[in-house]
Short mmCIF file of C-alpha atoms and ligand atoms in Angstrom, two decimals:
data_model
loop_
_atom_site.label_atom_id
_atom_site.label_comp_id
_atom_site.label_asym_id
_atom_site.label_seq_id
_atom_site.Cartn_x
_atom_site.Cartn_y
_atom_site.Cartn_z
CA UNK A 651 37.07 7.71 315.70
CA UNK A 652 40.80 7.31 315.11
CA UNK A 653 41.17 4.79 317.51
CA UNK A 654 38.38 2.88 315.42
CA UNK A 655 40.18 3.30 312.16
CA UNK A 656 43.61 2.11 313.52
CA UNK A 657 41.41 -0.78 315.43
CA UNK A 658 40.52 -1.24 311.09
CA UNK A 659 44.37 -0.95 309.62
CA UNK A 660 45.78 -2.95 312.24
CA UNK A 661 42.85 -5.80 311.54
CA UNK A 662 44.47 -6.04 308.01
CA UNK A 663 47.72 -6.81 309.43
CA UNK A 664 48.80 -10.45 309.61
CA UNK A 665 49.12 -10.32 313.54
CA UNK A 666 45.62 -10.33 313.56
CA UNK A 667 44.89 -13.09 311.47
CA UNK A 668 44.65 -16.07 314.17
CA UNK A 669 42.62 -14.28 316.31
CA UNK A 670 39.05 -15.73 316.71
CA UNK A 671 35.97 -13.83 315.19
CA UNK A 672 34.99 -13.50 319.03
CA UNK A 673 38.32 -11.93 319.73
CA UNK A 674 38.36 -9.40 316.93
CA UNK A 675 34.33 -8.56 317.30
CA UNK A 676 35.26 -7.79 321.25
CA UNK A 677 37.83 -5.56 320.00
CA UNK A 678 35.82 -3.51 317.88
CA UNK A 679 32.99 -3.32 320.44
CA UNK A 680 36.00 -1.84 322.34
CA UNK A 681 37.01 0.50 320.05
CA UNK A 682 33.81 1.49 319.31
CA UNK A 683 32.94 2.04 323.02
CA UNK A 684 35.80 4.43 323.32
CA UNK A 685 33.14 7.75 323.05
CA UNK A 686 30.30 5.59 324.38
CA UNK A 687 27.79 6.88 327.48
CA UNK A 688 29.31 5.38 330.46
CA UNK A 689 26.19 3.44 331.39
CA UNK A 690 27.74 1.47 328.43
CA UNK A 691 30.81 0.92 330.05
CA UNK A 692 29.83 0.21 333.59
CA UNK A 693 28.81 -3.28 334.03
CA UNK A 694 25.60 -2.91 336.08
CA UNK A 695 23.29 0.15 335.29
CA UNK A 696 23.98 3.32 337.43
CA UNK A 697 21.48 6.30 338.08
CA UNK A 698 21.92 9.10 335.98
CA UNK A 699 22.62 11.34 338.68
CA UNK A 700 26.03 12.20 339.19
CA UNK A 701 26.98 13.13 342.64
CA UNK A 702 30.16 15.14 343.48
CA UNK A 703 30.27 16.07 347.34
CA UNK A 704 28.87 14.96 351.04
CA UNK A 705 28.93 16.97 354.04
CA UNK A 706 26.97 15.52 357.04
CA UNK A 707 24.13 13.99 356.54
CA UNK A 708 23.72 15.99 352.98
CA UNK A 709 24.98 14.53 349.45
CA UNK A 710 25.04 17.34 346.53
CA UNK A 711 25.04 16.49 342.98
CA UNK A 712 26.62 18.02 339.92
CA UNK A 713 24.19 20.83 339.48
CA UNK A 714 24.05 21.58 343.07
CA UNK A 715 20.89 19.76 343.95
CA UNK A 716 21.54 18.87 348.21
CA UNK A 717 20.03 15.42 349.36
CA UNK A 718 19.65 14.10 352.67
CA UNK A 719 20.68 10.78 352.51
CA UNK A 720 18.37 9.23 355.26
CA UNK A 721 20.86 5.50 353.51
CA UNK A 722 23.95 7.01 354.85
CA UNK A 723 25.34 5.65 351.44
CA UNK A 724 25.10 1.73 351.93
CA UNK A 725 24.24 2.46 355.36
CA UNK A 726 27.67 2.65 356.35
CA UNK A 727 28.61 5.90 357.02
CA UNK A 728 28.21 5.95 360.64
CA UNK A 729 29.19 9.14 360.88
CA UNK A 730 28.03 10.78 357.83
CA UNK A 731 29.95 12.40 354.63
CA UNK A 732 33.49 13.83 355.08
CA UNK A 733 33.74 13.46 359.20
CA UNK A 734 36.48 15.57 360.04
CA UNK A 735 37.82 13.90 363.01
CA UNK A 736 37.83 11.01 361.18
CA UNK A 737 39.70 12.60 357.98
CA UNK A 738 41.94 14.49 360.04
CA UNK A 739 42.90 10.81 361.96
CA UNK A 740 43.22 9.15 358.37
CA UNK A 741 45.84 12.29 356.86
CA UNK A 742 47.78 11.83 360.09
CA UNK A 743 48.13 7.93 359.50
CA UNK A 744 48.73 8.20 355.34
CA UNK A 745 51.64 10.36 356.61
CA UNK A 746 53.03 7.92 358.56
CA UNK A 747 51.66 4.16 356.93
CA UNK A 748 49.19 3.43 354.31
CA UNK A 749 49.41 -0.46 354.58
CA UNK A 750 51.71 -3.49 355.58
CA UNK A 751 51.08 -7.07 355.57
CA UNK A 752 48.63 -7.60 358.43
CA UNK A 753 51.00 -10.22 359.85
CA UNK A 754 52.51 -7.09 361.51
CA UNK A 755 51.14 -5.21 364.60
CA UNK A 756 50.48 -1.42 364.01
CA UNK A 757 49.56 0.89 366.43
CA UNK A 758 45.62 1.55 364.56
CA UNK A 759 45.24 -2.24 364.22
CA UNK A 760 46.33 -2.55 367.90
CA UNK A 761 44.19 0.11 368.94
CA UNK A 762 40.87 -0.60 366.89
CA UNK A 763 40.95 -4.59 368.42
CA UNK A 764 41.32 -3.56 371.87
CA UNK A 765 38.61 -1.11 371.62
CA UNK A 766 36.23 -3.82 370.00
CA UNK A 767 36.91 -6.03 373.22
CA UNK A 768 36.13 -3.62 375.73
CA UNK A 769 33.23 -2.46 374.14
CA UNK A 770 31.56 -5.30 372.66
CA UNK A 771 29.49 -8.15 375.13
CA UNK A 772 31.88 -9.37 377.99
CA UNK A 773 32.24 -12.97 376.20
CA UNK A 774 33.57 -12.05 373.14
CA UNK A 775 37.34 -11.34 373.96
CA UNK A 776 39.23 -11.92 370.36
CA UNK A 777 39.15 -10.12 367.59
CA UNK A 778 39.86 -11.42 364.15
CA UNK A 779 40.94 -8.24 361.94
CA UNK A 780 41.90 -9.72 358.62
CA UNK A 781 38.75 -8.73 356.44
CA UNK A 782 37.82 -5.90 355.03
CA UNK A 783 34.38 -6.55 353.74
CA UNK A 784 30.87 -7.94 355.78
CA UNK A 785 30.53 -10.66 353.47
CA UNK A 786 34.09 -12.01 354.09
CA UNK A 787 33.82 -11.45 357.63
CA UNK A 788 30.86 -13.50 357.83
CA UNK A 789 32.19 -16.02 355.92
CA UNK A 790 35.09 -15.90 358.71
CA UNK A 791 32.71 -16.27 361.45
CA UNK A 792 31.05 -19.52 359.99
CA UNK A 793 34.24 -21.06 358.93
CA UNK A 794 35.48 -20.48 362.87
CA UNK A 795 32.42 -21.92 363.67
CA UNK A 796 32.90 -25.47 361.91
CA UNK A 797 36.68 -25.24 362.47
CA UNK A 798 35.16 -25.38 365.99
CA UNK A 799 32.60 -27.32 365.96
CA UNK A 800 33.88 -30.09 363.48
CA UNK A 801 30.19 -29.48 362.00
CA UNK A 802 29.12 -28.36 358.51
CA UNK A 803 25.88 -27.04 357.92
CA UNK A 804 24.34 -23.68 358.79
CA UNK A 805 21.21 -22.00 359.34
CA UNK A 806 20.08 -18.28 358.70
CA UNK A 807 16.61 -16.82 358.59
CA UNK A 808 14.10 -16.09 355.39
CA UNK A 809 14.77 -13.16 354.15
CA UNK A 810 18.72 -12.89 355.42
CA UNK A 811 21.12 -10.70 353.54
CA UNK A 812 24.43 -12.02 354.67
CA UNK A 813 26.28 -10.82 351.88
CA UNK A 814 26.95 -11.64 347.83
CA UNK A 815 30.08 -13.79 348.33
CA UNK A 816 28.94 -17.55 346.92
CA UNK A 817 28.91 -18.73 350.28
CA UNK A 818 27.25 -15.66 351.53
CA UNK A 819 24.82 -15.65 348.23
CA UNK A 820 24.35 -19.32 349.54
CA UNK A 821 22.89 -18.46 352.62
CA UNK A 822 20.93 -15.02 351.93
CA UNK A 823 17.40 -13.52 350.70
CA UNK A 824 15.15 -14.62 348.09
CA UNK A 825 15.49 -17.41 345.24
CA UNK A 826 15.98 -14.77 342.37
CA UNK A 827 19.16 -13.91 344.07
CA UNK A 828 20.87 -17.38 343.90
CA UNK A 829 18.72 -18.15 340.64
CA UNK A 830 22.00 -17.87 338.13
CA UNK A 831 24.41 -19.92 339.75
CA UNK A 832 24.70 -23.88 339.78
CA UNK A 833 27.05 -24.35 342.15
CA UNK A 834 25.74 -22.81 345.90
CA UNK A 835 27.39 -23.51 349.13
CA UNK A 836 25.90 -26.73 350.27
CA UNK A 837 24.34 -27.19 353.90
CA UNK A 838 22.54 -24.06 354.27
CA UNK A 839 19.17 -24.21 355.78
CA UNK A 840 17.07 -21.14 356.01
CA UNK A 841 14.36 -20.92 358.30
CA UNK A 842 11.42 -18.13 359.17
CA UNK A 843 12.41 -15.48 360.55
CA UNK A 844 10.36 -13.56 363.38
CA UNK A 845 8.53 -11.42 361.52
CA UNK A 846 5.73 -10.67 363.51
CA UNK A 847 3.74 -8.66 360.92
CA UNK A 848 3.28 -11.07 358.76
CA UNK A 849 3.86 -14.13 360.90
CA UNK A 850 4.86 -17.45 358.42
CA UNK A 851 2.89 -19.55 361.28
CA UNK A 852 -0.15 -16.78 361.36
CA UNK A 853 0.49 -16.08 365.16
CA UNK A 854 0.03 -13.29 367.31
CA UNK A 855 3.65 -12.42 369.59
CA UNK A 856 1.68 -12.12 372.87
CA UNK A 857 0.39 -16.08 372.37
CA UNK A 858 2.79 -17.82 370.20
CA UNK A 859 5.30 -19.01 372.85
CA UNK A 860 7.98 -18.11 370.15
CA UNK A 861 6.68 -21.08 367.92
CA UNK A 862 8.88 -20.35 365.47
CA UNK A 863 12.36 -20.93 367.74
CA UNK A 864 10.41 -24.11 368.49
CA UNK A 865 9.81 -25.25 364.66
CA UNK A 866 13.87 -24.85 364.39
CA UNK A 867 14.11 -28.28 366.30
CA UNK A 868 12.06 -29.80 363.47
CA UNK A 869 14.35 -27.92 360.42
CA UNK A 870 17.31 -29.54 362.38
CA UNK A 871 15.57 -32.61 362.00
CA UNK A 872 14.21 -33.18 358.91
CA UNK A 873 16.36 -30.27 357.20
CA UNK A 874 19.87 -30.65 357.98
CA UNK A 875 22.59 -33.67 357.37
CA UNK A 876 22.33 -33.80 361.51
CA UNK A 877 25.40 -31.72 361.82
CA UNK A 878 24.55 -28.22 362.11
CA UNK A 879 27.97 -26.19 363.05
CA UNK A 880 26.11 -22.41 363.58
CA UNK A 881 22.84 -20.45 362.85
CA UNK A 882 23.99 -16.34 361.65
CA UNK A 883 21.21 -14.19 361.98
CA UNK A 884 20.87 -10.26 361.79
CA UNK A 885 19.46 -9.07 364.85
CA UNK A 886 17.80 -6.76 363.37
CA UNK A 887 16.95 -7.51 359.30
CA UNK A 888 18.74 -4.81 357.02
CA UNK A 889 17.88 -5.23 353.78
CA UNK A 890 14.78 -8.12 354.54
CA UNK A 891 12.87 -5.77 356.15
CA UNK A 892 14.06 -3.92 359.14
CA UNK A 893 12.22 -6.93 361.06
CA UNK A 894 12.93 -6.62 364.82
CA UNK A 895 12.39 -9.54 367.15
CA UNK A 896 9.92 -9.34 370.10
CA UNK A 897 11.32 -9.01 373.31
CA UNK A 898 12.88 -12.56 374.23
CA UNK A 899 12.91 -13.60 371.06
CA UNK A 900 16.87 -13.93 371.09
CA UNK A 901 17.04 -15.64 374.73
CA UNK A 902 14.88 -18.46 373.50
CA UNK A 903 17.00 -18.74 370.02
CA UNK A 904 20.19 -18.30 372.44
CA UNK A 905 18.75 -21.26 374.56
CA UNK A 906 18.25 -23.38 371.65
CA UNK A 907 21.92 -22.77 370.24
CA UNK A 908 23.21 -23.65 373.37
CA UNK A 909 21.37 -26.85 374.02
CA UNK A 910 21.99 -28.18 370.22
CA UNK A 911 26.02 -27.18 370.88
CA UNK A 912 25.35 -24.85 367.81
CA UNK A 913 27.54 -21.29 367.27
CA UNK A 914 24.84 -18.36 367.65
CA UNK A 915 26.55 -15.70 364.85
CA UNK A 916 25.21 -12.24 365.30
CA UNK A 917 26.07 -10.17 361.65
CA UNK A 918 25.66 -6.78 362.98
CA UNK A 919 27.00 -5.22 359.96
CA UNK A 920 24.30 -3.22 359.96
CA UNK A 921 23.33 -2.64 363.16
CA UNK A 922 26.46 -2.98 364.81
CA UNK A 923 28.77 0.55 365.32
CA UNK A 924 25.89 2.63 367.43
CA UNK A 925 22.75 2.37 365.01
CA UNK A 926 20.74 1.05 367.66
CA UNK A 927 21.70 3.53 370.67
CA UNK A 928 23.67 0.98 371.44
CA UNK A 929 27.20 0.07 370.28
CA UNK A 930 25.89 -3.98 369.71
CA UNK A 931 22.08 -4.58 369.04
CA UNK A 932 23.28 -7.55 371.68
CA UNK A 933 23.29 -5.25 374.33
CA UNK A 934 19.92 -3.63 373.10
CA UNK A 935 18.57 -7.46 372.81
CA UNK A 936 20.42 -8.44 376.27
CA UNK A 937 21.85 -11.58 374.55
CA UNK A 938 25.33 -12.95 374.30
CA UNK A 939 26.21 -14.21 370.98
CA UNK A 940 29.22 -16.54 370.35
CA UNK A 941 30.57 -14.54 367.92
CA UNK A 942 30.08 -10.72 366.29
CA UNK A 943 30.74 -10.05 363.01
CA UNK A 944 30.90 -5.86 362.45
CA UNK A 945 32.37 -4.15 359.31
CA UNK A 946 30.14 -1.09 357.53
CA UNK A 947 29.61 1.59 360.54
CA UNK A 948 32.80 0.76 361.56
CA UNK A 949 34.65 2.69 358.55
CA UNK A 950 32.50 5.62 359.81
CA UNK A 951 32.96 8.20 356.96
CA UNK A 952 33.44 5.38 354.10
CA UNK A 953 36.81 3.22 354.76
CA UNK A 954 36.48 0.12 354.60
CA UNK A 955 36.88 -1.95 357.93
CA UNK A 956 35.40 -5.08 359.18
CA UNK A 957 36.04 -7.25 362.01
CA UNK A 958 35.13 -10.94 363.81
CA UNK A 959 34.69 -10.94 367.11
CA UNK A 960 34.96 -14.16 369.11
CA UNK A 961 34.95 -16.03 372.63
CA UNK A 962 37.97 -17.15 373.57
CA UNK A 963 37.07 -21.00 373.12
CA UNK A 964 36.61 -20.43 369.62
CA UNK A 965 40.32 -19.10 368.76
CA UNK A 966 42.07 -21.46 366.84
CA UNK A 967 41.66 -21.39 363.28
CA UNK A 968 44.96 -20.23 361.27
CA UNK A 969 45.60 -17.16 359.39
CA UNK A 970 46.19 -18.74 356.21
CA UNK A 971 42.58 -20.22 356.63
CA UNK A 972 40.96 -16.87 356.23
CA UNK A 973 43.38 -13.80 355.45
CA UNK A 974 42.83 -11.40 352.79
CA UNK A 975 45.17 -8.22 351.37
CA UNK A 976 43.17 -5.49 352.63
CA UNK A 977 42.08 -6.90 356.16
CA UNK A 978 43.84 -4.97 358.54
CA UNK A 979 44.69 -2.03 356.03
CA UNK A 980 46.62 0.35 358.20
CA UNK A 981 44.58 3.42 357.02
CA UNK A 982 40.87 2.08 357.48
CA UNK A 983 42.03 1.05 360.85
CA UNK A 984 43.07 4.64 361.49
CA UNK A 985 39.26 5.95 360.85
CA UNK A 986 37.89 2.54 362.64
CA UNK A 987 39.96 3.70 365.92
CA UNK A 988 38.56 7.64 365.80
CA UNK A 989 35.01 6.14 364.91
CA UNK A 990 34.74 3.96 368.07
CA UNK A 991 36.20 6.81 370.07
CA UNK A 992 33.41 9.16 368.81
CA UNK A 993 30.18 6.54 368.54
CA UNK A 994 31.11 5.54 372.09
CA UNK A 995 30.90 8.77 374.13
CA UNK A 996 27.19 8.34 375.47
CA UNK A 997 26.01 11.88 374.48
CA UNK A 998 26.42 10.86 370.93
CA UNK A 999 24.52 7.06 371.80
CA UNK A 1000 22.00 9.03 373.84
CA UNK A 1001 21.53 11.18 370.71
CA UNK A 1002 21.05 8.37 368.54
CA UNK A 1003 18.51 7.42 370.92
CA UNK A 1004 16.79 10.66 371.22
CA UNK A 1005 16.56 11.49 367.41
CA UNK A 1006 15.54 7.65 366.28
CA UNK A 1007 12.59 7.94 369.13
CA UNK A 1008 11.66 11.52 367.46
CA UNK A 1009 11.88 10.05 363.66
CA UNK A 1010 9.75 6.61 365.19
CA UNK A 1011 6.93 9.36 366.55
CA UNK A 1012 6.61 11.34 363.66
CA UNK A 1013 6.19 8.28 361.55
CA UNK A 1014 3.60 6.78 363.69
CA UNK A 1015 2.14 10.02 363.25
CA UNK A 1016 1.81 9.66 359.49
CA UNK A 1017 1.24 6.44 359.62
CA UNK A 1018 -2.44 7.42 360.78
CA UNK A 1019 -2.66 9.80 358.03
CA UNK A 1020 -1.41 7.67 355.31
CA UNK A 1021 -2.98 4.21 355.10
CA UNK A 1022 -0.78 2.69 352.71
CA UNK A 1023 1.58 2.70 356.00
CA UNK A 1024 0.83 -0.64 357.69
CA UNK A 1025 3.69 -0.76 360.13
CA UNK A 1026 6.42 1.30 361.48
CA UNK A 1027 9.27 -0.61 363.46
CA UNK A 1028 12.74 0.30 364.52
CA UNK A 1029 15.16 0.63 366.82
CA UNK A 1030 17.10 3.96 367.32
CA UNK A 1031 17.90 4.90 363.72
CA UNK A 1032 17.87 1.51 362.19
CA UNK A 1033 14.46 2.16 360.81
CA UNK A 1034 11.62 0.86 358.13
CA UNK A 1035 8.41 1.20 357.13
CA UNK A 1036 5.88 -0.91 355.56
CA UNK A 1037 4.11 -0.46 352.84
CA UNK A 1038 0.99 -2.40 351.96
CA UNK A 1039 -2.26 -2.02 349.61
CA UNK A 1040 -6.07 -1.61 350.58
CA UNK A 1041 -6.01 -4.96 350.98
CA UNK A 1042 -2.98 -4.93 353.64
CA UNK A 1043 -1.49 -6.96 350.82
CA UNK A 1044 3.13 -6.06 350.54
CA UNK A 1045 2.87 -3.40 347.96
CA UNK A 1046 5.99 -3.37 345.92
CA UNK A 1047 5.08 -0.72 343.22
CA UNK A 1048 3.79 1.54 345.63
CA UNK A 1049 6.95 1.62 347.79
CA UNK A 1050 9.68 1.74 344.76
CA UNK A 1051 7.46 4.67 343.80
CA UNK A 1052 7.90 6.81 347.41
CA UNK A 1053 11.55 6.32 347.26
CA UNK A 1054 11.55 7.70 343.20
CA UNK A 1055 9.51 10.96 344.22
CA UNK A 1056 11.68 11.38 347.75
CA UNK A 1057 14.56 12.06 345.40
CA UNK A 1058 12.49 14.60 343.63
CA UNK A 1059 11.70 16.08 347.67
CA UNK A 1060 15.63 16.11 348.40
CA UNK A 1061 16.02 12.76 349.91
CA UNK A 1062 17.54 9.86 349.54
CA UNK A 1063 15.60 6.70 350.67
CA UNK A 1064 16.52 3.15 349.80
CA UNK A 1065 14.20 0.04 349.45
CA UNK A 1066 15.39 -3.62 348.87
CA UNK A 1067 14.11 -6.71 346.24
CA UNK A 1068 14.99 -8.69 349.75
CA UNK A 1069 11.77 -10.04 351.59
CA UNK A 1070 8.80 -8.27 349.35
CA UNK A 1071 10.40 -4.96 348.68
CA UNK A 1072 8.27 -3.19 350.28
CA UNK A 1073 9.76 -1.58 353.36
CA UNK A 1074 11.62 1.91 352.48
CA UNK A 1075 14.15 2.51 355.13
CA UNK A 1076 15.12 5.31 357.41
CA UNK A 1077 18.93 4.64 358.34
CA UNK A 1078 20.69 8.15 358.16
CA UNK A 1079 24.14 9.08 359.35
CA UNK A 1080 23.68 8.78 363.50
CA UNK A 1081 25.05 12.24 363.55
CA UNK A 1082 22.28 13.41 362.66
CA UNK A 1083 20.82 16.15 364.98
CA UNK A 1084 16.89 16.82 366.13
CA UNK A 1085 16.84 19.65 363.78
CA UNK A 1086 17.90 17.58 360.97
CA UNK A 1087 15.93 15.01 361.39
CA UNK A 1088 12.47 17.54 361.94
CA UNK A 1089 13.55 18.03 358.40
CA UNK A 1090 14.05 14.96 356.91
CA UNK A 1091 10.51 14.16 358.66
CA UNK A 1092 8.85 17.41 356.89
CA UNK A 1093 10.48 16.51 353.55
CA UNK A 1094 9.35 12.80 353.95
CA UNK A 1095 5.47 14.23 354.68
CA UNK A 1096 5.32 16.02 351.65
CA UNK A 1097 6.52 13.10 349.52
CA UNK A 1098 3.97 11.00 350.92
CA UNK A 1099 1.25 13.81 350.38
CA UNK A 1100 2.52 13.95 347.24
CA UNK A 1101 2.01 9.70 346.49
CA UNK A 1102 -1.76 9.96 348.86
C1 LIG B 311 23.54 -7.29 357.34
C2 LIG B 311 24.58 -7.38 356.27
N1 LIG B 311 25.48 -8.36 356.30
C3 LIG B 311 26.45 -8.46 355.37
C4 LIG B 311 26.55 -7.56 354.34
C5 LIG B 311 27.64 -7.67 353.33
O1 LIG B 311 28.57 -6.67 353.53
P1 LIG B 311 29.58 -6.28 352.36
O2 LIG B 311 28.77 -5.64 351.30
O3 LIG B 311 30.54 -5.33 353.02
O4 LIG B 311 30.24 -7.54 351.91
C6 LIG B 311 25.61 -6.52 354.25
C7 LIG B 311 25.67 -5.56 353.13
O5 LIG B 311 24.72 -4.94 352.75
C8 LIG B 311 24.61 -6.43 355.24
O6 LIG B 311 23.69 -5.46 355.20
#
């Protein structure tokens, strides 16, 4: 309350008296605000659950309640809460360097881009370290796509999340997303994605000959300005819907790329880092990309990390075109190093392997039991399920409703406004072990008995 009345006897001072009404009301909302809740404070509304510590696969809030987090946060934490290789690498490296200008070699950053070469597909041989975040390193890829190509537009699928930059806004998810703002990236051409469940051109994957890689011709046709620099796709869709492709979806997509002269952009910043048994979903898919974006899993225990990776042809575009402060921070390169060392032993990919085919069968499982469960799909432990209505109709309510009562059951399961909302997701740390996981699988049964 002081601050309020000094907030009044300063008002009556004559240093106040050109300031606007709008100034002066902003300041006593301020003022005011000093003892306010903090969901007054924070910008966007937060839960009211406060949490305080992670270990593993489990989150713990203030009054002790322990959560498996089957999100692994944002889905980034590769390697769960508080990995201790990774921490211990990370106090090593703060002892040493926290950060220089990335125009500098270090020995992390040196370290983390060779690793990325030898263990991503055999074409991509350059790495392009100066990001920090997915959405900037996507915006990267594209803009060494045109730089390339000398072309401007670009296509991604229905139902995309590519990130929240503008450009990235531009180019992802559903029209309430880019609703509020006027001015959108121009030249970005979305087009349906293969999402066999519900098919957009009401075919069945055994007959359709891949129809919709064939419709693409007629979007670069009668959709584009003719000059279509690079399609970015997520192999697998994160937030639209954990939609995987049928098997040769990618080498007919790859064929058309090729034969148009357009960049084929995989963002695997979701299911890049191990999440689908795999270190690439490429590898899984048995596709080459032209370029790899990667940022998320690659932080492993939460530092922030991202990366382009590129064939050689496409080197080229200057620093100064796409640079930013924290790309290449010396410290998030220290964890990214440890976390490649660890995600690419083959026990621990065999493991992710093991425990997302053990998740994939006890879902099936309940999927028989429950009938609002009209699909399972996944791929290791990049997971989702799909929840419909009698009807078979996408059943929104229902879904948002499962993931309210799983926190109630000790877990932590995320859904998305992406695509129809209703696919919950089952993306935990890939740490987690078959004994874990037999327990996020009973918890998850009695939330769903709970919802029957
Ligand atoms: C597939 C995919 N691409 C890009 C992004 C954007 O990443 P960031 O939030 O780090 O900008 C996300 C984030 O959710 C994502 O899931």
């Amino acid at each position: 309350m002081r601050a309020f009345e000094e907030f009044l006897n300063l008002e009556s001072e004559s240093q106040f008296e050109n300031n606007s009404q709008n100034n002066s009301q902003d300041t006593l909302v301020k003022m005011m605000n000093s003892e306010a809740s903090i969901h007054d404070l924070i910008y966007h509304h937060v839960s009211d659950t406060k949490m305080t510590y992670g270990q593993g696969i489990y989150l713990y809030d203030e009054e002790g309640n322990r959560y498996i987090d089957c999100a692994a946060a944002t889905f980034n934490l590769s390697l769960g809460y508080g990995h201790p290789e990774v921490l211990q690498a990370v106090k090593e490296q703060a002892d040493q360097l926290v950060h220089v200008t990335s125009s500098f070699q270090t020995n992390p950053i040196n370290t983390v881009v060779r690793k990325l070469v030898e263990l991503s597909p055999e074409n991509l041989t350059r790495v392009h370290p100066k990001v920090s975040s997915g959405s900037v390193a996507n915006e990267g890829a594209i803009k060494i796509a045109q730089h390339y190509t000398g072309k401007r537009d670009v296509i991604s699928f229905f139902r995309s999340h590519l990130g929240q930059t503008m450009m990235m806004t531009s180019m992802s998810g559903n029209a309430f997303r880019k609703e509020p703002f006027p001015n959108l990236f121009p030249g970005s051409i979305q087009v349906p994605d293969p999402y066999c469940h519900r098919c957009f051109y009401k075919q069945k994957p055994k007959t359709c000959d891949f129809l919709c890689v064939e419709r693409i011709h007629d979007f670069i046709e009668y959709g584009s300005s003719g000059s279509v620099a690079c399609m970015i796709v997520e192999p697998i869709s994160g937030n639209g819907g954990n939609i995987v492709p049928p098997p040769g979806y990618f080498q007919a997509l790859k064929k058309l790329c090729d034969e148009k002269g357009i960049i084929l952009i995989f963002d695997e910043i979701q299911t890049g880092i191990g999440r689908t048994g795999k270190m690439f979903a490429a590898e899984y898919f048995g596709v080459q990309p032209n370029i790899i974006t990667a940022a998320k899993g690659l932080g492993g225990t939460g530092f922030q990390f991202a990366a382009i990776l590129t064939e050689e042809r496409l080197g080229g575009l200057d620093g100064h075109h796409h640079s930013f402060t924290y790309g290449s921070n010396v410290l998030a390169a220290a964890a990214a190093a440890k976390t490649l060392d660890i995600v690419s032993q083959p026990e621990f990919l065999k493991n992710v392997e093991i425990v997302g085919d053990y998740i994939m069968d006890r879902l099936r499982k309940m999927q028989e039991r429950y009938t609002f469960i009209s699909d399972v799909r996944g791929v290791g432990l990049m997971i989702g399920v799909e929840i419909s209505d009698d009807e078979g109709n996408p059943d929104t309510d229902l879904t948002n409703y499962i993931a309210k009562i799983a926190m109630k059951h000790g877990l932590i399961i995320r859904t998305s406004r992406y695509g129809y909302g209703n696919v919950f997701k089952i993306r935990p740390p890939l740490t987690i072990t078959l004994e874990e996981s037999e327990q996020l699988c009973d918890q998850l049964e009695k939330v769903l008995t709970e919802v029957q």
